[in-house]
């Protein structure tokens, strides 16, 4: 055994401050985080975060897996919005292979990604509210996360760790039921979201708790590598969807909400506005799909790029009747498809920021090296600086408003 | 003026004549290799220069190439110029016996944990890092698990082999 983690100073008996161990499991941290805090009354003097409690060595595992089996690893990064991670991984391989995706498939992907962004932000925002003492809003919006999960279930068969989509598109076309469920969500969501906003946004108690808690300046945030809503809350309008559009995001008209001082309230409001922007993107995507289907009715059946057939499992009826399809099915399942050699960095706008995939391929069936740029891991290191000299209770809501997801933190 | 890969390359070559090599643009991302001892000099220049302005560290990670003698370990930096919205990738190589790399923490606070992670998995010695200890693995670990000599599977198993994954090896 080497020396122990928790070092008590020699004068620990004489000192007037308190050492507090928060976590690893604590109801207020929403995940496996440990913080050893030095507090003076209610003031946080310093905190030392310990991470790695759920480290699962995804990067190492990925070096032994065929490309299609890595999607399930990405599920477990930010599990509040796993479809975005899945799509990010698929688009990375598509970039490596140079596959062009049909517009309808891109729009379907956009719908799925924006739905998961909504559910991610709903969880984060309602949990911020819970941590400030308002449980009601949480129960209002959680039924809509449920509706979103039902849509995922209809499209891919699972809810939380979705493994949604395949390289080139989706595993099957969206069913009529999927569109019906989507329509139900679109019709009912704004009313409840509005109710949630009325409950929280200008609530005096909520505002007093959040304004000024855990602030960070734009300069520090950039230096710390912040991305996503947490960076935008400081006033920097960097969004991967706009800066490096993927999946035809350039076709959509949406705004990037920004804050000013980067405190808990700004982060909350940025996420709140992003939910509305995502809602509008889904609406536009549905219109675009409708337009495509009206003009080219044969496109209704398109749910993956034909160029991707080396990576996309053929339909089962073809597998049983056609030689080619049977060969592909076998080769894909056995992981016998070689990817071209190359190195590619691709990023998508995840729920928490820029989710990057750095992939080095040596031409084999598995990546030579795969690195996930996890936004949580990078911005969580700013946590001590953000809570220093603040109240202890502010540290708790700062943690929840940063939306640190243990799965993404530890990979 | 729009900043392009050509301008960046020209400016870098002007400042560091002849030392930056292996230029490439895989998938449009400007990539080059810098001498290991110059990594911070180059990054500082990229950061300070008024036109280049690469002031955002997107990613920092390591790669292990056991077959390249004398330059087995590589650190890959992804830098981003948010103003002109352009990225670049810088690589440095160090021998596995002496994996000394100057730290980027003076320039980017974000590099702190990224370097700790890279140290944790590959064993780089980031010279000047304020707190170079393991971050995701247990403190007691005495090896660097992302190096290629540590295979994923239990080494005593004979039914699985790298040959199944397209990179040689023998089936016993």
Coordinates of C-alpha atoms in Angstrom, one line a residue:
Chain A
X1 CA 0.0 0.0 0.0
X2 CA 1.2 3.4 -0.8
X3 CA 0.2 6.4 1.3
X4 CA -3.4 7.1 1.9
X5 CA -5.7 9.5 0.1
X6 CA -7.1 11.5 2.9
X7 CA -4.2 13.4 4.5
X8 CA -5.0 15.1 7.8
X9 CA -2.7 17.9 8.6
X10 CA -0.6 17.7 11.7
X11 CA -2.5 20.5 13.3
X12 CA -5.8 18.9 12.5
X13 CA -6.8 18.8 16.2
X14 CA -6.1 22.4 16.7
X15 CA -7.5 23.7 13.5
X16 CA -10.7 25.7 13.5
X17 CA -12.0 24.5 10.1
X18 CA -13.9 21.3 9.4
X19 CA -12.9 18.6 6.9
X20 CA -16.1 17.2 5.4
X21 CA -16.2 14.1 3.2
X22 CA -19.1 14.5 0.7
X23 CA -19.8 11.3 -1.2
X24 CA -18.9 9.0 -3.0
X25 CA -22.5 8.2 -2.7
X26 CA -24.7 10.9 -1.4
X27 CA -28.3 11.8 -2.3
X28 CA -27.3 15.3 -3.2
X29 CA -24.6 14.5 -5.6
X30 CA -26.6 12.5 -8.1
X31 CA -23.8 10.2 -9.1
X32 CA -20.6 8.7 -7.7
X33 CA -18.5 11.8 -6.8
X34 CA -16.4 12.2 -3.8
X35 CA -15.4 15.6 -2.6
X36 CA -13.2 16.2 0.4
X37 CA -14.1 19.7 1.5
X38 CA -12.5 22.0 3.9
X39 CA -15.3 24.2 5.3
X40 CA -15.4 27.1 7.8
X41 CA -18.9 27.1 9.1
X42 CA -21.0 27.4 5.9
X43 CA -18.1 28.6 3.7
X44 CA -16.2 26.2 1.5
X45 CA -12.5 27.0 1.7
X46 CA -11.4 24.3 -0.7
X47 CA -12.5 21.0 -2.1
X48 CA -10.6 18.1 -3.6
X49 CA -12.7 16.0 -6.0
X50 CA -11.8 12.3 -6.4
X51 CA -13.1 10.6 -9.5
X52 CA -12.9 7.3 -11.1
X53 CA -15.3 5.3 -9.0
X54 CA -17.1 3.9 -12.1
X55 CA -14.2 3.8 -14.5
X56 CA -14.8 1.0 -16.9
X57 CA -11.9 1.3 -19.3
X58 CA -14.0 1.9 -22.4
X59 CA -11.0 3.1 -24.4
X60 CA -9.2 -0.2 -23.7
X61 CA -12.2 -2.3 -24.4
X62 CA -12.8 -0.5 -27.6
X63 CA -9.4 -1.6 -28.9
X64 CA -10.7 -5.2 -29.0
X65 CA -14.2 -4.6 -30.4
X66 CA -15.4 -4.4 -34.0
X67 CA -16.8 -0.9 -34.8
X68 CA -20.5 -1.8 -34.4
X69 CA -20.0 -3.2 -30.9
X70 CA -18.5 0.1 -29.6
X71 CA -21.9 1.9 -29.9
X72 CA -23.0 0.1 -26.7
X73 CA -20.0 1.6 -24.9
X74 CA -20.9 5.1 -26.0
X75 CA -24.4 4.5 -24.5
X76 CA -22.8 4.4 -21.1
X77 CA -21.0 7.7 -21.3
X78 CA -23.6 10.4 -20.7
X79 CA -26.5 8.0 -20.1
X80 CA -29.0 10.9 -19.8
X81 CA -28.6 11.4 -23.6
X82 CA -27.2 8.2 -25.0
X83 CA -28.7 8.6 -28.5
X84 CA -26.5 11.7 -29.0
X85 CA -23.4 9.6 -28.1
X86 CA -24.5 6.8 -30.4
X87 CA -25.0 9.2 -33.3
X88 CA -21.7 10.8 -32.6
X89 CA -20.0 7.5 -32.9
X90 CA -21.8 6.6 -36.1
X91 CA -21.0 9.9 -37.7
X92 CA -17.4 9.4 -36.7
X93 CA -17.2 6.1 -38.5
X94 CA -19.1 7.6 -41.4
X95 CA -16.5 10.4 -41.6
X96 CA -13.8 7.8 -41.6
X97 CA -15.5 5.8 -44.4
X98 CA -16.6 8.9 -46.3
X99 CA -20.3 7.8 -46.4
X100 CA -22.8 10.4 -47.4
X101 CA -26.1 10.2 -45.5
X102 CA -29.5 10.8 -47.2
X103 CA -31.3 13.9 -46.0
X104 CA -34.3 12.0 -44.6
X105 CA -32.0 9.9 -42.4
X106 CA -30.1 13.0 -41.2
X107 CA -33.4 14.6 -40.2
X108 CA -34.6 11.5 -38.4
X109 CA -31.3 11.5 -36.5
X110 CA -31.7 15.2 -35.7
X111 CA -35.1 14.4 -34.2
X112 CA -33.7 11.7 -32.1
X113 CA -30.7 13.8 -31.0
X114 CA -32.9 16.8 -30.1
X115 CA -35.3 14.6 -28.2
X116 CA -32.5 13.3 -26.1
X117 CA -31.1 16.8 -25.6
X118 CA -34.6 17.8 -24.3
X119 CA -34.6 14.8 -21.9
X120 CA -31.1 15.6 -20.8
X121 CA -31.8 19.2 -20.0
X122 CA -35.1 18.3 -18.4
X123 CA -33.4 16.0 -16.0
X124 CA -30.7 18.6 -15.2
X125 CA -33.0 21.5 -14.8
X126 CA -35.5 19.7 -12.7
X127 CA -32.8 18.3 -10.5
X128 CA -31.4 21.8 -9.9
X129 CA -34.9 22.7 -8.8
X130 CA -35.0 19.7 -6.5
X131 CA -31.7 20.6 -5.0
X132 CA -33.0 24.1 -4.2
X133 CA -36.0 22.5 -2.5
X134 CA -38.6 22.5 -5.2
X135 CA -39.7 18.9 -5.9
X136 CA -42.9 19.7 -7.7
X137 CA -41.3 20.8 -11.0
X138 CA -39.5 17.5 -11.2
X139 CA -42.7 15.5 -11.1
X140 CA -44.2 17.8 -13.8
X141 CA -41.5 17.3 -16.4
X142 CA -40.5 13.7 -15.8
X143 CA -43.6 12.4 -17.5
X144 CA -42.2 14.0 -20.7
X145 CA -38.9 12.2 -20.3
X146 CA -41.0 9.1 -20.1
X147 CA -42.7 10.0 -23.4
X148 CA -39.3 10.6 -25.0
X149 CA -38.1 7.2 -23.8
X150 CA -41.2 5.6 -25.3
X151 CA -40.3 7.1 -28.6
X152 CA -36.8 5.7 -28.3
X153 CA -38.3 2.4 -27.3
X154 CA -40.4 2.4 -30.4
X155 CA -37.5 3.2 -32.7
X156 CA -34.8 1.0 -31.2
X157 CA -36.3 -1.2 -28.5
X158 CA -34.6 0.2 -25.5
X159 CA -34.9 3.2 -23.3
X160 CA -31.9 4.3 -21.3
X161 CA -28.9 2.8 -23.0
X162 CA -30.3 2.9 -26.4
X163 CA -27.7 1.6 -28.9
X164 CA -29.9 3.5 -31.4
X165 CA -29.0 3.7 -35.1
X166 CA -26.3 2.0 -37.1
X167 CA -23.5 3.1 -39.2
X168 CA -25.2 4.6 -42.2
X169 CA -28.6 5.3 -40.6
X170 CA -31.0 3.3 -38.5
X171 CA -31.5 -0.4 -38.0
X172 CA -35.1 -0.1 -39.3
X173 CA -37.4 2.5 -40.5
X174 CA -39.5 4.6 -38.0
X175 CA -42.8 3.0 -37.6
X176 CA -46.2 4.7 -37.8
X177 CA -46.4 4.3 -34.0
X178 CA -43.1 6.2 -33.6
X179 CA -44.5 9.2 -35.4
X180 CA -47.7 9.0 -33.5
X181 CA -45.8 9.0 -30.2
X182 CA -43.7 11.8 -31.4
X183 CA -46.8 13.8 -32.4
X184 CA -48.3 13.2 -28.9
X185 CA -45.1 14.5 -27.3
X186 CA -45.0 17.5 -29.6
X187 CA -48.6 18.4 -28.9
X188 CA -48.5 18.1 -25.1
X189 CA -45.0 19.1 -24.1
X190 CA -45.1 22.9 -24.6
X191 CA -48.0 23.3 -22.1
X192 CA -46.2 21.5 -19.3
X193 CA -42.9 23.1 -20.1
X194 CA -44.6 26.4 -19.9
X195 CA -46.0 25.4 -16.5
X196 CA -42.6 24.4 -15.3
X197 CA -41.2 27.7 -16.4
X198 CA -43.9 29.6 -14.6
X199 CA -43.1 27.6 -11.5
X200 CA -39.4 28.1 -11.6
X201 CA -37.9 30.8 -13.8
X202 CA -39.1 33.9 -12.0
X203 CA -39.6 32.3 -8.7
X204 CA -38.2 34.6 -6.0
X205 CA -36.9 31.8 -3.8
X206 CA -35.4 29.9 -6.7
X207 CA -33.7 33.0 -8.1
X208 CA -32.3 34.0 -4.7
X209 CA -30.8 30.6 -4.4
X210 CA -29.3 30.4 -7.9
X211 CA -28.2 33.9 -8.8
X212 CA -24.6 34.4 -8.0
X213 CA -24.0 30.8 -7.0
X214 CA -21.0 29.0 -8.5
X215 CA -20.1 31.6 -11.1
X216 CA -17.2 31.4 -13.7
X217 CA -16.0 34.0 -16.1
X218 CA -15.9 33.3 -19.8
X219 CA -12.2 33.6 -19.8
X220 CA -11.7 31.0 -17.1
X221 CA -14.3 28.8 -18.6
X222 CA -12.5 28.7 -22.0
X223 CA -9.2 28.1 -20.3
X224 CA -10.8 25.2 -18.5
X225 CA -12.1 23.8 -21.8
X226 CA -15.8 24.3 -21.0
X227 CA -18.2 23.5 -23.8
X228 CA -21.9 23.2 -24.2
X229 CA -24.5 24.9 -22.0
X230 CA -22.0 25.6 -19.2
X231 CA -19.8 27.5 -21.6
X232 CA -22.7 29.3 -23.2
X233 CA -23.9 30.4 -19.8
X234 CA -20.8 32.5 -19.5
X235 CA -21.6 34.3 -22.7
X236 CA -19.6 32.4 -25.4
X237 CA -21.8 31.3 -28.3
X238 CA -19.8 28.2 -29.2
X239 CA -22.0 25.3 -30.3
X240 CA -20.7 22.4 -32.4
X241 CA -24.0 22.2 -34.2
X242 CA -23.3 25.6 -35.7
X243 CA -19.5 25.7 -35.7
X244 CA -19.0 22.3 -37.4
X245 CA -22.4 21.2 -38.5
X246 CA -23.0 17.4 -38.8
X247 CA -26.2 15.5 -39.7
X248 CA -27.4 18.5 -41.8
X249 CA -27.8 20.8 -38.8
X250 CA -26.9 23.6 -41.2
X251 CA -30.4 23.2 -42.7
X252 CA -32.1 24.3 -39.5
X253 CA -32.9 27.7 -38.1
X254 CA -32.2 28.0 -34.4
X255 CA -30.7 30.3 -31.9
X256 CA -27.9 29.7 -29.5
X257 CA -29.0 31.0 -26.1
X258 CA -26.2 32.6 -24.0
X259 CA -25.9 33.8 -20.5
X260 CA -23.8 36.5 -19.0
X261 CA -22.1 35.6 -15.7
X262 CA -22.1 31.8 -15.8
X263 CA -23.7 31.2 -12.5
X264 CA -26.3 28.5 -11.6
X265 CA -29.2 30.6 -12.8
X266 CA -27.5 31.3 -16.2
X267 CA -26.8 27.6 -16.7
X268 CA -30.4 26.9 -15.8
X269 CA -31.8 29.5 -18.2
X270 CA -29.5 28.5 -21.1
X271 CA -30.7 24.9 -20.7
X272 CA -34.3 26.1 -20.5
X273 CA -34.0 28.0 -23.7
X274 CA -32.2 25.2 -25.4
X275 CA -35.2 23.0 -24.7
X276 CA -37.3 25.4 -26.7
X277 CA -34.8 25.6 -29.5
X278 CA -34.6 21.8 -29.6
X279 CA -38.4 21.7 -29.7
X280 CA -38.4 24.0 -32.7
X281 CA -35.6 22.0 -34.4
X282 CA -37.7 18.8 -34.1
X283 CA -40.7 20.7 -35.5
X284 CA -38.7 21.8 -38.5
X285 CA -37.3 18.4 -39.0
X286 CA -40.7 16.9 -39.1
X287 CA -41.8 19.4 -41.7
X288 CA -38.7 18.7 -43.8
X289 CA -39.3 15.0 -43.7
X290 CA -42.9 15.5 -44.6
X291 CA -41.8 17.7 -47.5
X292 CA -39.3 15.1 -48.7
X293 CA -42.0 12.3 -48.5
X294 CA -44.5 14.5 -50.4
X295 CA -42.1 15.2 -53.2
X296 CA -40.4 11.9 -53.4
X297 CA -42.8 9.2 -52.0
X298 CA -40.3 6.5 -52.7
X299 CA -38.0 8.1 -50.1
X300 CA -40.4 7.0 -47.3
X301 CA -38.5 3.7 -47.2
X302 CA -35.1 5.2 -46.9
X303 CA -33.6 4.8 -43.4
X304 CA -29.9 4.2 -44.1
X305 CA -27.3 5.1 -46.7
X306 CA -27.0 2.4 -49.4
X307 CA -23.2 3.1 -49.5
X308 CA -22.9 1.8 -45.9
X309 CA -24.0 -1.7 -46.7
X310 CA -20.7 -3.1 -45.6
X311 CA -21.5 -1.9 -42.1
X312 CA -25.3 -2.0 -42.0
X313 CA -27.0 -5.2 -41.3
X314 CA -29.2 -6.2 -44.2
X315 CA -33.0 -6.8 -43.6
X316 CA -33.7 -10.2 -42.2
X317 CA -35.9 -11.4 -45.1
X318 CA -33.0 -10.7 -47.5
X319 CA -30.6 -12.6 -45.3
X320 CA -32.8 -15.7 -45.6
X321 CA -33.3 -15.4 -49.3
X322 CA -30.2 -13.7 -50.9
X323 CA -26.6 -14.8 -50.9
X324 CA -25.1 -11.3 -50.8
X325 CA -27.1 -10.3 -47.8
X326 CA -26.3 -13.5 -46.0
X327 CA -22.6 -12.9 -46.6
X328 CA -22.8 -9.4 -45.3
X329 CA -24.8 -10.4 -42.3
X330 CA -22.2 -13.0 -41.4
X331 CA -19.2 -10.8 -42.0
X332 CA -20.7 -7.9 -40.0
X333 CA -21.7 -10.0 -37.0
X334 CA -18.3 -11.8 -36.9
X335 CA -16.6 -8.4 -37.0
X336 CA -14.8 -9.2 -40.2
X337 CA -15.2 -5.8 -41.9
X338 CA -12.0 -3.8 -42.2
X339 CA -12.1 -0.1 -41.9
X340 CA -9.7 2.0 -43.8
X341 CA -6.5 3.3 -42.1
X342 CA -6.7 6.9 -41.0
X343 CA -7.1 9.2 -38.1
X344 CA -10.2 11.2 -37.5
X345 CA -11.5 13.6 -34.9
X346 CA -15.2 14.2 -34.9
X347 CA -17.3 15.9 -32.4
X348 CA -21.0 16.4 -31.8
X349 CA -22.9 18.7 -29.4
X350 CA -23.7 16.4 -26.6
X351 CA -26.0 17.2 -23.7
X352 CA -23.1 18.6 -21.8
X353 CA -20.9 20.0 -24.6
X354 CA -18.5 18.9 -27.2
X355 CA -18.4 15.1 -27.2
X356 CA -15.4 14.3 -29.3
X357 CA -14.2 11.0 -30.8
X358 CA -10.5 10.7 -31.7
X359 CA -10.1 7.6 -33.7
X360 CA -6.9 6.1 -35.0
X361 CA -7.5 3.2 -37.3
X362 CA -4.6 1.1 -38.7
X363 CA -6.9 -0.6 -41.2
X364 CA -7.9 -3.4 -38.9
X365 CA -11.4 -4.5 -37.7
X366 CA -11.1 -2.6 -34.4
X367 CA -9.8 0.9 -33.7
X368 CA -6.1 1.1 -33.0
X369 CA -6.8 3.8 -30.5
X370 CA -10.1 5.5 -29.6
X371 CA -10.3 8.4 -27.2
X372 CA -13.5 10.0 -26.0
X373 CA -13.3 13.7 -25.4
X374 CA -15.8 13.7 -22.5
X375 CA -17.0 17.3 -21.8
X376 CA -17.9 16.4 -18.1
X377 CA -14.4 15.2 -17.4
X378 CA -12.9 18.4 -18.7
X379 CA -15.1 20.9 -17.0
X380 CA -15.5 19.1 -13.7
X381 CA -11.9 20.1 -12.8
X382 CA -13.1 23.7 -12.5
X383 CA -15.5 22.7 -9.7
X384 CA -13.1 23.6 -6.8
X385 CA -12.5 27.0 -8.3
X386 CA -16.2 27.6 -8.8
X387 CA -17.3 26.8 -5.3
X388 CA -14.4 28.3 -3.4
X389 CA -15.5 30.9 -0.8
X390 CA -19.1 30.2 -1.6
X391 CA -21.7 28.6 0.7
X392 CA -21.7 24.9 1.1
X393 CA -25.3 24.7 -0.2
X394 CA -24.3 26.6 -3.3
X395 CA -21.7 23.9 -4.0
X396 CA -24.4 21.3 -4.1
X397 CA -26.5 23.3 -6.7
X398 CA -23.4 24.2 -8.6
X399 CA -22.6 20.5 -8.9
X400 CA -26.1 19.7 -10.2
X401 CA -26.3 22.6 -12.5
X402 CA -23.0 21.6 -14.1
X403 CA -24.8 18.4 -14.9
X404 CA -21.8 16.2 -14.2
X405 CA -22.7 12.7 -15.2
X406 CA -20.6 10.0 -13.6
X407 CA -20.6 7.8 -16.6
X408 CA -19.2 10.5 -18.8
X409 CA -16.7 11.6 -16.2
X410 CA -15.1 8.3 -15.7
X411 CA -15.6 6.5 -19.1
Chain B
X1 CA -8.9 37.5 -43.7
X2 CA -10.1 34.0 -43.2
X3 CA -7.6 31.8 -41.5
X4 CA -6.8 28.7 -43.6
X5 CA -4.6 25.7 -43.1
X6 CA -2.1 27.1 -45.6
X7 CA -1.7 30.3 -43.6
X8 CA -1.2 28.4 -40.3
X9 CA 1.4 26.2 -41.9
X10 CA 3.2 29.2 -43.4
X11 CA 3.3 31.1 -40.1
X12 CA 4.5 28.0 -38.2
X13 CA 7.2 27.3 -40.7
X14 CA 8.3 30.9 -40.6
X15 CA 8.6 30.8 -36.8
X16 CA 10.1 27.3 -36.5
X17 CA 12.0 26.7 -39.7
X18 CA 12.6 23.1 -40.6
X19 CA 11.6 21.5 -37.3
X20 CA 7.9 20.9 -37.9
X21 CA 7.4 17.8 -40.0
X22 CA 4.9 15.2 -41.2
X23 CA 2.4 17.8 -42.4
X24 CA -1.0 16.4 -43.4
X25 CA -4.6 17.2 -43.6
X26 CA -6.5 14.0 -42.9
X27 CA -10.3 14.8 -43.2
X28 CA -9.4 18.5 -43.5
X29 CA -7.7 18.8 -40.1
X30 CA -4.2 20.3 -40.2
X31 CA -1.8 17.8 -38.6
X32 CA 1.9 18.1 -37.9
X33 CA 4.6 16.7 -35.8
X34 CA 6.7 18.9 -33.5
X35 CA 9.9 17.9 -31.6
X36 CA 9.0 16.9 -28.1
X37 CA 11.2 19.5 -26.5
X38 CA 9.5 22.3 -28.5
X39 CA 5.9 21.3 -27.7
X40 CA 5.2 24.2 -25.4
X41 CA 7.1 26.7 -27.5
X42 CA 4.9 25.9 -30.5
X43 CA 1.7 26.0 -28.4
X44 CA 2.7 29.3 -26.8
X45 CA 3.3 30.7 -30.2
X46 CA -0.1 29.4 -31.5
X47 CA -1.7 30.9 -28.4
X48 CA 0.0 34.3 -28.5
X49 CA 0.0 35.1 -32.2
X50 CA -2.7 37.6 -33.1
X51 CA -3.7 35.8 -36.3
X52 CA -3.4 32.2 -35.1
X53 CA -5.1 32.6 -31.7
X54 CA -5.4 28.9 -30.9
X55 CA -6.6 29.5 -27.3
X56 CA -8.8 26.5 -26.7
X57 CA -7.4 23.1 -25.8
X58 CA -10.0 20.7 -27.2
X59 CA -8.3 17.4 -26.4
X60 CA -5.1 15.9 -25.2
X61 CA -4.4 12.3 -25.3
X62 CA -1.7 9.6 -25.8
X63 CA -1.2 6.8 -28.3
X64 CA 1.2 3.9 -27.9
X65 CA 3.1 2.5 -31.0
X66 CA 5.3 -0.3 -29.6
X67 CA 6.9 -0.9 -33.0
X68 CA 8.4 2.5 -33.5
X69 CA 11.7 2.2 -31.8
X70 CA 12.7 5.4 -29.9
X71 CA 9.4 7.1 -30.4
X72 CA 6.9 4.6 -28.9
X73 CA 4.7 7.1 -27.1
X74 CA 2.9 9.9 -28.8
X75 CA 0.9 12.8 -27.3
X76 CA -1.8 14.3 -29.5
X77 CA -3.0 17.8 -28.9
X78 CA -6.2 19.1 -30.6
X79 CA -6.3 22.9 -30.5
X80 CA -9.1 25.1 -31.6
X81 CA -9.3 28.7 -32.7
X82 CA -12.8 29.7 -31.7
X83 CA -12.7 33.0 -33.4
X84 CA -12.0 31.7 -36.9
X85 CA -13.4 28.3 -36.1
X86 CA -10.5 26.2 -37.2
X87 CA -8.8 23.3 -35.5
X88 CA -5.4 21.8 -35.7
X89 CA -3.7 18.7 -34.4
X90 CA -0.2 18.6 -33.1
X91 CA 1.7 15.4 -32.2
X92 CA 4.9 14.8 -30.4
X93 CA 6.8 11.5 -29.9
X94 CA 8.9 10.4 -27.0
X95 CA 10.7 7.2 -26.2
X96 CA 9.0 4.8 -23.8
X97 CA 12.1 4.7 -21.6
X98 CA 12.1 8.5 -21.0
X99 CA 8.6 9.7 -21.6
X100 CA 9.3 13.3 -20.6
X101 CA 6.9 15.9 -22.0
X102 CA 6.6 19.5 -20.9
X103 CA 3.2 20.2 -19.3
X104 CA 0.6 22.4 -20.9
X105 CA -1.0 23.4 -17.6
X106 CA 0.7 26.8 -17.6
X107 CA -1.2 27.6 -20.7
X108 CA -4.5 25.7 -20.2
X109 CA -6.1 24.8 -16.9
X110 CA -8.0 22.2 -18.8
X111 CA -4.7 20.3 -19.4
X112 CA -4.5 19.5 -15.7
X113 CA -6.8 16.5 -15.6
X114 CA -6.2 15.6 -19.3
X115 CA -2.5 15.2 -18.5
X116 CA -3.2 13.3 -15.3
X117 CA -5.4 10.9 -17.4
X118 CA -2.8 10.5 -20.0
X119 CA -0.2 9.9 -17.4
X120 CA -2.5 7.4 -15.7
X121 CA -2.9 5.3 -18.8
X122 CA 0.3 5.7 -20.7
X123 CA 2.9 6.8 -18.1
X124 CA 4.0 10.1 -19.6
X125 CA 6.0 12.3 -17.2
X126 CA 4.6 15.7 -17.7
X127 CA 7.4 17.9 -16.5
X128 CA 6.2 20.8 -14.4
X129 CA 2.7 19.4 -13.8
X130 CA 1.5 20.6 -10.4
X131 CA -0.2 17.3 -9.3
X132 CA 0.8 14.4 -11.5
X133 CA -1.0 11.5 -9.8
X134 CA -3.4 8.9 -11.0
X135 CA -6.9 10.0 -11.7
X136 CA -9.2 7.2 -12.9
X137 CA -7.2 4.1 -11.8
X138 CA -6.4 3.1 -8.2
X139 CA -3.4 4.7 -6.7
X140 CA -1.8 1.3 -6.0
X141 CA -1.6 0.4 -9.7
X142 CA 2.0 0.0 -10.8
X143 CA 1.6 -0.2 -14.6
X144 CA 0.1 1.9 -17.4
X145 CA -2.9 -0.1 -18.7
X146 CA -3.4 1.6 -22.1
X147 CA 0.0 0.5 -23.4
X148 CA -0.2 -2.2 -26.0
X149 CA 1.7 -4.8 -24.0
X150 CA -1.3 -5.2 -21.8
X151 CA -3.9 -7.1 -23.8
X152 CA -7.6 -6.9 -23.0
X153 CA -8.2 -10.6 -22.5
X154 CA -6.8 -12.8 -19.9
X155 CA -3.4 -13.8 -21.4
X156 CA -3.8 -17.4 -20.3
X157 CA -6.7 -17.9 -22.6
X158 CA -5.9 -19.6 -25.9
X159 CA -9.3 -19.6 -27.6
X160 CA -9.2 -15.9 -28.4
X161 CA -6.5 -14.3 -30.4
X162 CA -5.7 -11.1 -32.1
X163 CA -5.9 -12.9 -35.4
X164 CA -9.6 -12.8 -35.0
X165 CA -9.3 -9.0 -35.1
X166 CA -7.2 -8.6 -38.2
X167 CA -3.8 -7.9 -36.7
X168 CA -1.7 -11.0 -36.8
X169 CA -0.9 -13.2 -33.8
X170 CA -1.1 -17.0 -33.8
X171 CA -3.8 -19.4 -32.8
X172 CA -2.4 -21.9 -30.4

